PDB file of C-alpha atoms in Angstrom:
ATOM      1  CA  TRP L   5      -0.120  -0.158   0.080  1.00  0.00           C
ATOM      2  CA  GLN L   6       1.285   3.709  -0.598  1.00  0.00           C
ATOM      3  CA  ASN L   7      -0.697   6.828  -0.827  1.00  0.00           C
ATOM      4  CA  ALA L   8       0.936   8.074  -3.969  1.00  0.00           C
ATOM      5  CA  LEU L   9      -1.085   6.812  -6.762  1.00  0.00           C
ATOM      6  CA  PRO L  10      -0.690   6.048  -9.440  1.00  0.00           C
ATOM      7  CA  THR L  11       2.327   3.796  -9.272  1.00  0.00           C
ATOM      8  CA  SER L  12       3.930   1.547 -11.819  1.00  0.00           C
ATOM      9  CA  HIS L  13       5.988  -1.733 -11.175  1.00  0.00           C
ATOM     10  CA  THR L  14       7.998  -3.362 -13.974  1.00  0.00           C
ATOM     11  CA  TRP L  15       9.077  -7.096 -13.898  1.00  0.00           C
ATOM     12  CA  HIS L  16      11.099  -9.108 -16.537  1.00  0.00           C
ATOM     13  CA  TYR L  17      10.988 -12.907 -16.301  1.00  0.00           C
ATOM     14  CA  CYS L  18      11.642 -15.554 -18.653  1.00  0.00           C
ATOM     15  CA  TRP L  19       9.462 -18.512 -18.886  1.00  0.00           C
ATOM     16  CA  HIS L  20      10.478 -21.780 -21.203  1.00  0.00           C
ATOM     17  CA  ASP L  21      13.027 -19.637 -23.028  1.00  0.00           C
ATOM     18  CA  THR L  22      10.816 -16.915 -23.862  1.00  0.00           C
ATOM     19  CA  LYS L  23      11.039 -13.339 -21.914  1.00  0.00           C
ATOM     20  CA  HIS L  24       8.094 -11.906 -20.774  1.00  0.00           C
ATOM     21  CA  THR L  25       7.354  -8.441 -19.299  1.00  0.00           C
ATOM     22  CA  ILE L  26       4.974  -7.556 -16.845  1.00  0.00           C
ATOM     23  CA  ILE L  27       3.741  -4.141 -16.079  1.00  0.00           C
ATOM     24  CA  ALA L  28       1.422  -3.405 -13.034  1.00  0.00           C
ATOM     25  CA  VAL L  29      -0.084   0.343 -12.766  1.00  0.00           C
ATOM     26  CA  ALA L  30      -2.066   0.995  -9.386  1.00  0.00           C
ATOM     27  CA  HIS L  31      -5.391   2.698  -9.446  1.00  0.00           C
ATOM     28  CA  ASP L  32      -7.810   3.361  -6.739  1.00  0.00           C
ATOM     29  CA  THR L  33      -9.850   0.101  -7.005  1.00  0.00           C
ATOM     30  CA  GLY L  34      -6.773  -2.205  -8.012  1.00  0.00           C
ATOM     31  CA  TRP L  35      -4.309  -2.844 -10.442  1.00  0.00           C
ATOM     32  CA  ALA L  36      -4.107  -2.669 -14.380  1.00  0.00           C
ATOM     33  CA  ILE L  37      -1.786  -5.471 -15.266  1.00  0.00           C
ATOM     34  CA  SER L  38      -0.022  -5.687 -18.908  1.00  0.00           C
ATOM     35  CA  LEU L  39       1.475  -8.782 -20.024  1.00  0.00           C
ATOM     36  CA  ASP L  40       3.937  -7.980 -23.101  1.00  0.00           C
ATOM     37  CA  ALA L  41       2.101  -5.077 -23.868  1.00  0.00           C
ATOM     38  CA  THR L  42      -0.364  -7.515 -25.652  1.00  0.00           C
ATOM     39  CA  GLN L  43      -2.920  -9.067 -22.827  1.00  0.00           C
ATOM     40  CA  HIS L  44      -4.475  -6.322 -20.394  1.00  0.00           C
ATOM     41  CA  TYR L  45      -6.215  -7.294 -17.298  1.00  0.00           C
ATOM     42  CA  GLN L  46      -7.707  -5.847 -14.073  1.00  0.00           C
ATOM     43  CA  LEU L  47      -6.564  -7.081 -11.116  1.00  0.00           C
ATOM     44  CA  ALA L  48     -10.132  -6.623  -8.924  1.00  0.00           C
ATOM     45  CA  ALA L  49      -8.989  -8.252  -5.775  1.00  0.00           C
ATOM     46  CA  TRP L  50      -6.029  -9.506  -4.037  1.00  0.00           C
ATOM     47  CA  LEU L  51      -5.814 -11.419  -1.008  1.00  0.00           C
ATOM     48  CA  TYR L  52      -2.328 -12.730   0.469  1.00  0.00           C
ATOM     49  CA  THR L  53      -1.590 -14.859   3.452  1.00  0.00           C
ATOM     50  CA  ASP L  54       2.284 -16.053   3.643  1.00  0.00           C
ATOM     51  CA  ASN L  55       2.690 -17.558   0.328  1.00  0.00           C
ATOM     52  CA  ARG L  56      -0.716 -18.294  -0.405  1.00  0.00           C
ATOM     53  CA  MET L  57      -2.432 -15.736  -2.946  1.00  0.00           C
ATOM     54  CA  GLN L  58      -5.983 -15.448  -4.501  1.00  0.00           C
ATOM     55  CA  LEU L  59      -6.439 -13.163  -7.603  1.00  0.00           C
ATOM     56  CA  ARG L  60      -9.066 -12.212  -9.183  1.00  0.00           C
ATOM     57  CA  LEU L  61      -8.757 -10.767 -12.833  1.00  0.00           C
ATOM     58  CA  HIS L  62     -10.900  -9.746 -15.485  1.00  0.00           C
ATOM     59  CA  LYS L  63      -9.038 -10.099 -18.999  1.00  0.00           C
ATOM     60  CA  VAL L  64      -9.711  -6.507 -20.956  1.00  0.00           C
ATOM     61  CA  MET L  65     -10.581  -6.490 -24.436  1.00  0.00           C
ATOM     62  CA  ASP L  66     -11.584  -3.158 -26.071  1.00  0.00           C
ATOM     63  CA  SER L  67     -11.643  -1.380 -22.600  1.00  0.00           C
ATOM     64  CA  VAL L  68     -14.314  -3.920 -21.466  1.00  0.00           C
ATOM     65  CA  ALA L  69     -13.529  -6.365 -18.612  1.00  0.00           C
ATOM     66  CA  GLN L  70     -14.538  -9.733 -20.024  1.00  0.00           C
ATOM     67  CA  ASN L  71     -13.520 -13.579 -18.880  1.00  0.00           C
ATOM     68  CA  GLU L  72     -13.003 -13.382 -15.198  1.00  0.00           C
ATOM     69  CA  TYR L  73     -10.295 -15.537 -13.897  1.00  0.00           C
ATOM     70  CA  VAL L  74     -10.116 -16.649 -10.236  1.00  0.00           C
ATOM     71  CA  ILE L  75      -6.536 -17.928  -9.236  1.00  0.00           C
ATOM     72  CA  ASP L  76      -6.067 -19.568  -6.266  1.00  0.00           C
ATOM     73  CA  ALA L  77      -2.365 -20.245  -6.012  1.00  0.00           C
ATOM     74  CA  VAL L  78       0.948 -20.887  -3.806  1.00  0.00           C
ATOM     75  CA  VAL L  79       3.978 -18.550  -4.775  1.00  0.00           C
ATOM     76  CA  LEU L  80       7.344 -19.366  -3.622  1.00  0.00           C
ATOM     77  CA  ASP L  81      10.307 -16.950  -3.956  1.00  0.00           C
ATOM     78  CA  ASN L  82      13.139 -19.105  -4.716  1.00  0.00           C
ATOM     79  CA  ASN L  83      15.353 -16.020  -5.890  1.00  0.00           C
ATOM     80  CA  PRO L  84      16.255 -15.766  -8.668  1.00  0.00           C
ATOM     81  CA  GLU L  85      13.120 -17.888  -9.808  1.00  0.00           C
ATOM     82  CA  LEU L  86       9.542 -17.334  -8.685  1.00  0.00           C
ATOM     83  CA  LEU L  87       7.591 -20.799  -8.370  1.00  0.00           C
ATOM     84  CA  ILE L  88       4.102 -20.542  -8.857  1.00  0.00           C
ATOM     85  CA  LEU L  89       2.030 -23.712  -7.879  1.00  0.00           C
ATOM     86  CA  TRP L  90      -1.521 -23.537  -9.606  1.00  0.00           C
ATOM     87  CA  GLN L  91      -3.779 -26.414 -10.309  1.00  0.00           C
ATOM     88  CA  ASN L  92      -1.416 -29.102  -9.550  1.00  0.00           C
ATOM     89  CA  GLN L  93       1.345 -27.612 -11.646  1.00  0.00           C
ATOM     90  CA  CYS L  94       4.627 -25.868 -11.140  1.00  0.00           C
ATOM     91  CA  TYR L  95       5.435 -22.866 -13.268  1.00  0.00           C
ATOM     92  CA  PRO L  96       8.943 -21.270 -12.743  1.00  0.00           C
ATOM     93  CA  LEU L  97       9.555 -18.148 -13.893  1.00  0.00           C
ATOM     94  CA  HIS L  98      13.313 -17.111 -14.005  1.00  0.00           C
ATOM     95  CA  ARG L  99      13.701 -13.185 -12.746  1.00  0.00           C
ATOM     96  CA  ILE L 100      15.956 -11.511 -15.935  1.00  0.00           C
ATOM     97  CA  PRO L 101      18.194  -8.946 -13.683  1.00  0.00           C
ATOM     98  CA  ARG L 102      17.819  -5.329 -14.636  1.00  0.00           C
ATOM     99  CA  PHE L 103      21.693  -4.934 -14.974  1.00  0.00           C
ATOM    100  CA  LYS L 104      24.092  -7.611 -16.528  1.00  0.00           C
ATOM    101  CA  PRO L 105      25.794  -9.293 -13.662  1.00  0.00           C
ATOM    102  CA  ILE L 106      29.678  -9.213 -13.750  1.00  0.00           C
ATOM    103  CA  GLU L 107      31.387 -12.044 -11.774  1.00  0.00           C
ATOM    104  CA  LYS L 108      33.631 -10.090  -9.330  1.00  0.00           C
ATOM    105  CA  THR L 109      36.672 -11.913  -8.224  1.00  0.00           C
ATOM    106  CA  ALA L 110      38.720 -11.614  -4.929  1.00  0.00           C
ATOM    107  CA  GLY L 111      40.705  -8.412  -5.367  1.00  0.00           C
ATOM    108  CA  ASP L 112      39.024  -6.955  -8.048  1.00  0.00           C
ATOM    109  CA  ASP L 113      38.606  -3.322  -7.034  1.00  0.00           C
ATOM    110  CA  ASN L 114      37.559  -2.244 -10.578  1.00  0.00           C
ATOM    111  CA  HIS L 115      34.143  -3.017 -10.353  1.00  0.00           C
ATOM    112  CA  LEU L 116      32.048  -1.699  -7.290  1.00  0.00           C
ATOM    113  CA  LEU L 117      28.937  -3.764  -6.584  1.00  0.00           C
ATOM    114  CA  ALA L 118      25.902  -2.333  -4.664  1.00  0.00           C
ATOM    115  CA  PRO L 119      25.903  -3.633  -1.192  1.00  0.00           C
ATOM    116  CA  MET L 120      22.310  -3.842  -0.759  1.00  0.00           C
ATOM    117  CA  PRO L 121      19.110  -2.761  -2.661  1.00  0.00           C
ATOM    118  CA  GLY L 122      18.242   0.692  -2.867  1.00  0.00           C
ATOM    119  CA  LYS L 123      18.238   3.695  -5.012  1.00  0.00           C
ATOM    120  CA  ILE L 124      20.742   5.864  -6.397  1.00  0.00           C
ATOM    121  CA  ILE L 125      20.060   9.547  -5.199  1.00  0.00           C
ATOM    122  CA  ALA L 126      23.556  11.434  -6.379  1.00  0.00           C
ATOM    123  CA  LEU L 127      26.462  10.742  -8.840  1.00  0.00           C
ATOM    124  CA  LEU L 128      29.453  12.712  -6.931  1.00  0.00           C
ATOM    125  CA  CYS L 129      32.224  12.350  -9.747  1.00  0.00           C
ATOM    126  CA  ASP L 130      32.634  13.241 -13.582  1.00  0.00           C
ATOM    127  CA  ILE L 131      33.253  10.305 -15.910  1.00  0.00           C
ATOM    128  CA  GLY L 132      36.794  10.268 -16.731  1.00  0.00           C
ATOM    129  CA  GLN L 133      37.851  12.083 -13.560  1.00  0.00           C
ATOM    130  CA  ALA L 134      40.686  10.892 -11.521  1.00  0.00           C
ATOM    131  CA  ILE L 135      39.687   9.675  -8.300  1.00  0.00           C
ATOM    132  CA  VAL L 136      41.913   8.555  -4.935  1.00  0.00           C
ATOM    133  CA  ALA L 137      41.173   6.052  -2.624  1.00  0.00           C
ATOM    134  CA  ASN L 138      38.141   6.363  -0.368  1.00  0.00           C
ATOM    135  CA  GLN L 139      36.613   9.161  -2.255  1.00  0.00           C
ATOM    136  CA  PRO L 140      32.915   9.189  -2.363  1.00  0.00           C
ATOM    137  CA  LEU L 141      31.423   8.342  -5.775  1.00  0.00           C
ATOM    138  CA  LEU L 142      27.918   7.750  -5.522  1.00  0.00           C
ATOM    139  CA  ILE L 143      25.180   7.813  -2.692  1.00  0.00           C
ATOM    140  CA  ILE L 144      22.360   5.103  -2.188  1.00  0.00           C
ATOM    141  CA  GLU L 145      19.244   5.514  -0.279  1.00  0.00           C
ATOM    142  CA  ALA L 146      18.126   2.115   1.318  1.00  0.00           C
ATOM    143  CA  MET L 147      16.051   1.730   4.301  1.00  0.00           C
ATOM    144  CA  LYS L 148      15.543   5.492   4.562  1.00  0.00           C
ATOM    145  CA  MET L 149      19.425   5.993   5.289  1.00  0.00           C
ATOM    146  CA  GLU L 150      22.047   7.345   2.737  1.00  0.00           C
ATOM    147  CA  HIS L 151      25.125   5.258   2.082  1.00  0.00           C
ATOM    148  CA  THR L 152      28.046   6.509   0.278  1.00  0.00           C
ATOM    149  CA  ILE L 153      30.150   4.375  -1.948  1.00  0.00           C
ATOM    150  CA  ARG L 154      33.826   5.013  -1.842  1.00  0.00           C
ATOM    151  CA  ALA L 155      36.585   4.306  -4.215  1.00  0.00           C
ATOM    152  CA  PRO L 156      38.549   1.474  -3.003  1.00  0.00           C
ATOM    153  CA  LYS L 157      41.719   2.612  -4.894  1.00  0.00           C
ATOM    154  CA  ALA L 158      42.917   5.692  -6.855  1.00  0.00           C
ATOM    155  CA  GLY L 159      41.971   5.389 -10.486  1.00  0.00           C
ATOM    156  CA  ILE L 160      39.754   6.889 -13.269  1.00  0.00           C
ATOM    157  CA  LEU L 161      36.168   6.777 -13.282  1.00  0.00           C
ATOM    158  CA  LYS L 162      35.159   5.007 -16.360  1.00  0.00           C
ATOM    159  CA  ARG L 163      31.394   5.117 -16.144  1.00  0.00           C
ATOM    160  CA  TYR L 164      28.506   4.538 -14.061  1.00  0.00           C
ATOM    161  CA  LEU L 165      26.076   1.765 -14.304  1.00  0.00           C
ATOM    162  CA  GLY L 166      22.587   3.733 -13.300  1.00  0.00           C
ATOM    163  CA  ASP L 167      21.164   7.088 -13.330  1.00  0.00           C
ATOM    164  CA  VAL L 168      20.153   9.480 -10.232  1.00  0.00           C
ATOM    165  CA  GLY L 169      16.435   7.617  -9.352  1.00  0.00           C
ATOM    166  CA  SER L 170      17.712   4.184 -10.598  1.00  0.00           C
ATOM    167  CA  ILE L 171      16.679   1.225  -8.266  1.00  0.00           C
ATOM    168  CA  VAL L 172      19.519  -1.337  -7.646  1.00  0.00           C
ATOM    169  CA  ASN L 173      19.561  -4.416  -6.161  1.00  0.00           C
ATOM    170  CA  GLU L 174      22.076  -6.072  -3.910  1.00  0.00           C
ATOM    171  CA  SER L 175      25.196  -6.952  -6.227  1.00  0.00           C
ATOM    172  CA  ASP L 176      24.237  -4.954  -9.061  1.00  0.00           C
ATOM    173  CA  LEU L 177      27.379  -3.400 -10.714  1.00  0.00           C
ATOM    174  CA  LEU L 178      27.341   0.586  -9.780  1.00  0.00           C
ATOM    175  CA  VAL L 179      30.619   1.634 -10.895  1.00  0.00           C
ATOM    176  CA  ASP L 180      33.461   0.951 -13.398  1.00  0.00           C
ATOM    177  CA  LEU L 181      37.005   2.044 -12.466  1.00  0.00           C
ATOM    178  CA  GLU L 182      40.247   1.757 -14.520  1.00  0.00           C
TER     179      GLU L 182
END
């Protein structure tokens, strides 16, 4: 729940090697759901208890709600997979990360990763700028607190991998250094 409607959420999943995009936009009576920008639904009711979910969906055709679906499913968050158990079948959805993951090895100080989920609220240096060890590079807001990400060593700021306002997950790549 939030009091600043409308709000929009976008998720990217892969199911049977096919990528899907789900967009949910809140309105005063529920949610408008779009699947791959081709299928549209109105989420009329939402009951959630632990990992059990009941959804009442109306498929929207030509701006008219038709074909009501009631879904009573168990949803298990097995990061990075979301497992949906419905009508005695399991539907595994694999989350597609927003940013390309980079394998960080021990001693690799050229790639700075997000220490926690949050929102980038400030980029403090210019691309190509020479930086010194421990210099503040960016600020992430997480859990209503600001966290300054600092350079682990001296070098050149090669690039930021997010803009101010970008939401990042834990271990997302934030900064490339040379």
